[in-house]
Amino acid sequence: MARVMIVEDAELMRMAIRDTLFKHGHEVVAEVADEEEAVEIYLEVKPDLVLMNIMLPDNVPENMNWKSLLSKFLIIDHEAKMAMFSSLGQQILITESLKIGSMGFIVNPFEPGMLNVIRKIAEPN
């Protein structure tokens, strides 16, 4: 099963994602609420997949928004496997995240979409 890192500022959302992952046999190796820590923790735990919320708070500076953070992950590790998630299924967000390098996009409700993305991206064939 996959080793997953969750990047999400809302504790209740992290808990819901963690519970869903555990229920299906995946391991959550890190939960990060602060985007500034995300890259550092990623380097420490080297997850199979990072699930990251695409809608970060409006007060986040432009250099620390989801686009910048996704790019940073891919710069430090060209083999990083990233999937974005959002309660908004706007096509522009999906297209933009895939252009930057996300390997998948999950729209709430997460199950079974999240499990399909994990299976496709992170689990060995």
mmCIF file of C-alpha atoms in Angstrom:
data_model
loop_
_atom_site.group_PDB
_atom_site.id
_atom_site.type_symbol
_atom_site.label_atom_id
_atom_site.label_comp_id
_atom_site.label_asym_id
_atom_site.label_seq_id
_atom_site.Cartn_x
_atom_site.Cartn_y
_atom_site.Cartn_z
ATOM 1 C CA MET A 1 0.000 0.000 0.000
ATOM 2 C CA ALA A 2 1.009 3.640 -0.453
ATOM 3 C CA ARG A 3 2.907 5.875 1.971
ATOM 4 C CA VAL A 4 1.098 9.231 1.767
ATOM 5 C CA MET A 5 1.839 12.778 2.939
ATOM 6 C CA ILE A 6 -1.157 15.118 3.345
ATOM 7 C CA VAL A 7 -0.767 18.901 2.862
ATOM 8 C CA GLU A 8 -3.945 20.568 4.136
ATOM 9 C CA ASP A 9 -4.474 23.482 6.513
ATOM 10 C CA ALA A 10 -7.828 22.294 7.909
ATOM 11 C CA GLU A 11 -7.452 19.741 10.695
ATOM 12 C CA LEU A 12 -10.882 18.180 10.137
ATOM 13 C CA MET A 13 -10.114 17.618 6.458
ATOM 14 C CA ARG A 14 -6.729 16.040 7.286
ATOM 15 C CA MET A 15 -8.479 13.739 9.747
ATOM 16 C CA ALA A 16 -11.107 12.693 7.173
ATOM 17 C CA ILE A 17 -8.450 11.962 4.556
ATOM 18 C CA ARG A 18 -6.250 10.115 7.070
ATOM 19 C CA ASP A 19 -9.178 7.975 8.232
ATOM 20 C CA THR A 20 -10.101 7.075 4.648
ATOM 21 C CA LEU A 21 -6.504 6.163 3.841
ATOM 22 C CA PHE A 22 -6.102 4.031 6.984
ATOM 23 C CA LYS A 23 -9.412 2.299 6.334
ATOM 24 C CA HIS A 24 -8.059 1.141 2.980
ATOM 25 C CA GLY A 25 -4.638 0.050 4.225
ATOM 26 C CA HIS A 26 -2.523 3.064 3.291
ATOM 27 C CA GLU A 27 -0.002 4.676 5.612
ATOM 28 C CA VAL A 28 -0.008 8.411 6.345
ATOM 29 C CA VAL A 29 3.658 9.251 6.906
ATOM 30 C CA ALA A 30 3.129 12.985 7.459
ATOM 31 C CA GLU A 31 0.391 15.576 7.843
ATOM 32 C CA VAL A 32 1.400 19.153 7.140
ATOM 33 C CA ALA A 33 -0.739 22.214 7.787
ATOM 34 C CA ASP A 34 1.973 24.775 7.133
ATOM 35 C CA GLU A 35 3.141 24.994 3.527
ATOM 36 C CA GLU A 36 6.511 26.376 4.642
ATOM 37 C CA GLU A 37 7.252 23.032 6.334
ATOM 38 C CA ALA A 38 5.949 20.890 3.512
ATOM 39 C CA VAL A 39 9.141 20.626 1.449
ATOM 40 C CA GLU A 40 11.331 20.000 4.493
ATOM 41 C CA ILE A 41 9.067 17.248 5.783
ATOM 42 C CA TYR A 42 8.775 15.756 2.299
ATOM 43 C CA LEU A 43 12.555 15.364 2.171
ATOM 44 C CA GLU A 44 12.526 13.654 5.571
ATOM 45 C CA VAL A 45 9.771 11.117 4.887
ATOM 46 C CA LYS A 46 9.991 10.608 1.082
ATOM 47 C CA PRO A 47 6.347 9.529 0.620
ATOM 48 C CA ASP A 48 5.048 7.547 -2.344
ATOM 49 C CA LEU A 49 2.460 10.266 -2.913
ATOM 50 C CA VAL A 50 1.657 13.772 -1.697
ATOM 51 C CA LEU A 51 -2.007 14.755 -1.511
ATOM 52 C CA MET A 52 -2.210 18.564 -1.470
ATOM 53 C CA ASN A 53 -5.175 20.902 -1.133
ATOM 54 C CA ILE A 54 -5.361 23.202 -4.127
ATOM 55 C CA MET A 55 -7.321 25.905 -2.319
ATOM 56 C CA LEU A 56 -5.033 27.481 0.239
ATOM 57 C CA PRO A 57 -6.116 30.533 2.260
ATOM 58 C CA ASP A 58 -6.294 33.866 0.419
ATOM 59 C CA ASN A 59 -3.734 35.444 2.735
ATOM 60 C CA VAL A 60 -0.940 33.121 1.571
ATOM 61 C CA PRO A 61 1.790 35.132 -0.209
ATOM 62 C CA GLU A 62 2.099 34.493 -3.959
ATOM 63 C CA ASN A 63 5.479 32.741 -3.508
ATOM 64 C CA MET A 64 3.866 30.178 -1.160
ATOM 65 C CA ASN A 65 0.653 29.378 -3.004
ATOM 66 C CA TRP A 66 -0.257 25.885 -4.202
ATOM 67 C CA LYS A 67 1.252 26.457 -7.659
ATOM 68 C CA SER A 68 4.577 27.486 -6.187
ATOM 69 C CA LEU A 69 4.567 24.640 -3.677
ATOM 70 C CA LEU A 70 3.738 22.046 -6.347
ATOM 71 C CA SER A 71 6.599 23.376 -8.486
ATOM 72 C CA LYS A 72 9.009 23.274 -5.527
ATOM 73 C CA PHE A 73 8.225 19.631 -4.834
ATOM 74 C CA LEU A 74 8.929 18.751 -8.456
ATOM 75 C CA ILE A 75 12.169 20.773 -8.522
ATOM 76 C CA ILE A 76 13.623 19.077 -5.443
ATOM 77 C CA ASP A 77 12.465 15.632 -6.576
ATOM 78 C CA HIS A 78 11.753 15.117 -10.275
ATOM 79 C CA GLU A 79 10.135 11.803 -9.409
ATOM 80 C CA ALA A 80 7.753 13.263 -6.811
ATOM 81 C CA LYS A 81 4.227 11.984 -7.208
ATOM 82 C CA MET A 82 1.674 14.649 -6.451
ATOM 83 C CA ALA A 83 -2.125 14.684 -6.543
ATOM 84 C CA MET A 84 -4.159 17.771 -5.865
ATOM 85 C CA PHE A 85 -7.561 17.799 -4.179
ATOM 86 C CA SER A 86 -10.300 20.351 -3.827
ATOM 87 C CA SER A 87 -13.959 20.669 -3.046
ATOM 88 C CA LEU A 88 -14.115 22.745 -6.230
ATOM 89 C CA GLY A 89 -14.049 20.828 -9.480
ATOM 90 C CA GLN A 90 -13.340 23.830 -11.680
ATOM 91 C CA GLN A 91 -11.756 22.708 -14.930
ATOM 92 C CA ILE A 92 -9.251 25.597 -14.876
ATOM 93 C CA LEU A 93 -7.841 24.405 -11.535
ATOM 94 C CA ILE A 94 -7.615 20.830 -12.759
ATOM 95 C CA THR A 95 -5.915 21.834 -16.018
ATOM 96 C CA GLU A 96 -3.508 24.203 -14.291
ATOM 97 C CA SER A 97 -2.428 21.647 -11.691
ATOM 98 C CA LEU A 98 -1.880 18.969 -14.349
ATOM 99 C CA LYS A 99 0.178 21.405 -16.482
ATOM 100 C CA ILE A 100 2.472 22.131 -13.537
ATOM 101 C CA GLY A 101 3.009 18.443 -12.878
ATOM 102 C CA SER A 102 0.283 17.021 -10.680
ATOM 103 C CA MET A 103 -0.445 13.420 -11.629
ATOM 104 C CA GLY A 104 -4.059 13.515 -10.549
ATOM 105 C CA PHE A 105 -6.884 15.654 -9.242
ATOM 106 C CA ILE A 106 -9.454 14.568 -6.670
ATOM 107 C CA VAL A 107 -12.762 16.374 -6.189
ATOM 108 C CA ASN A 108 -14.689 16.022 -2.944
ATOM 109 C CA PRO A 109 -16.187 13.594 -1.967
ATOM 110 C CA PHE A 110 -12.846 11.856 -1.882
ATOM 111 C CA GLU A 111 -13.893 8.247 -1.796
ATOM 112 C CA PRO A 112 -13.612 6.418 -4.232
ATOM 113 C CA GLY A 113 -11.813 9.098 -6.299
ATOM 114 C CA MET A 114 -8.901 9.336 -3.880
ATOM 115 C CA LEU A 115 -8.447 5.594 -3.794
ATOM 116 C CA ASN A 116 -8.429 5.381 -7.598
ATOM 117 C CA VAL A 117 -5.792 8.122 -7.848
ATOM 118 C CA ILE A 118 -3.609 6.442 -5.228
ATOM 119 C CA ARG A 119 -3.932 3.104 -6.968
ATOM 120 C CA LYS A 120 -3.010 4.659 -10.319
ATOM 121 C CA ILE A 121 -0.102 6.815 -9.127
ATOM 122 C CA ALA A 122 1.506 5.439 -6.003
ATOM 123 C CA GLU A 123 0.985 1.721 -5.810
ATOM 124 C CA PRO A 124 3.429 -0.543 -7.635
ATOM 125 C CA ASN A 125 2.016 -2.425 -10.608
#
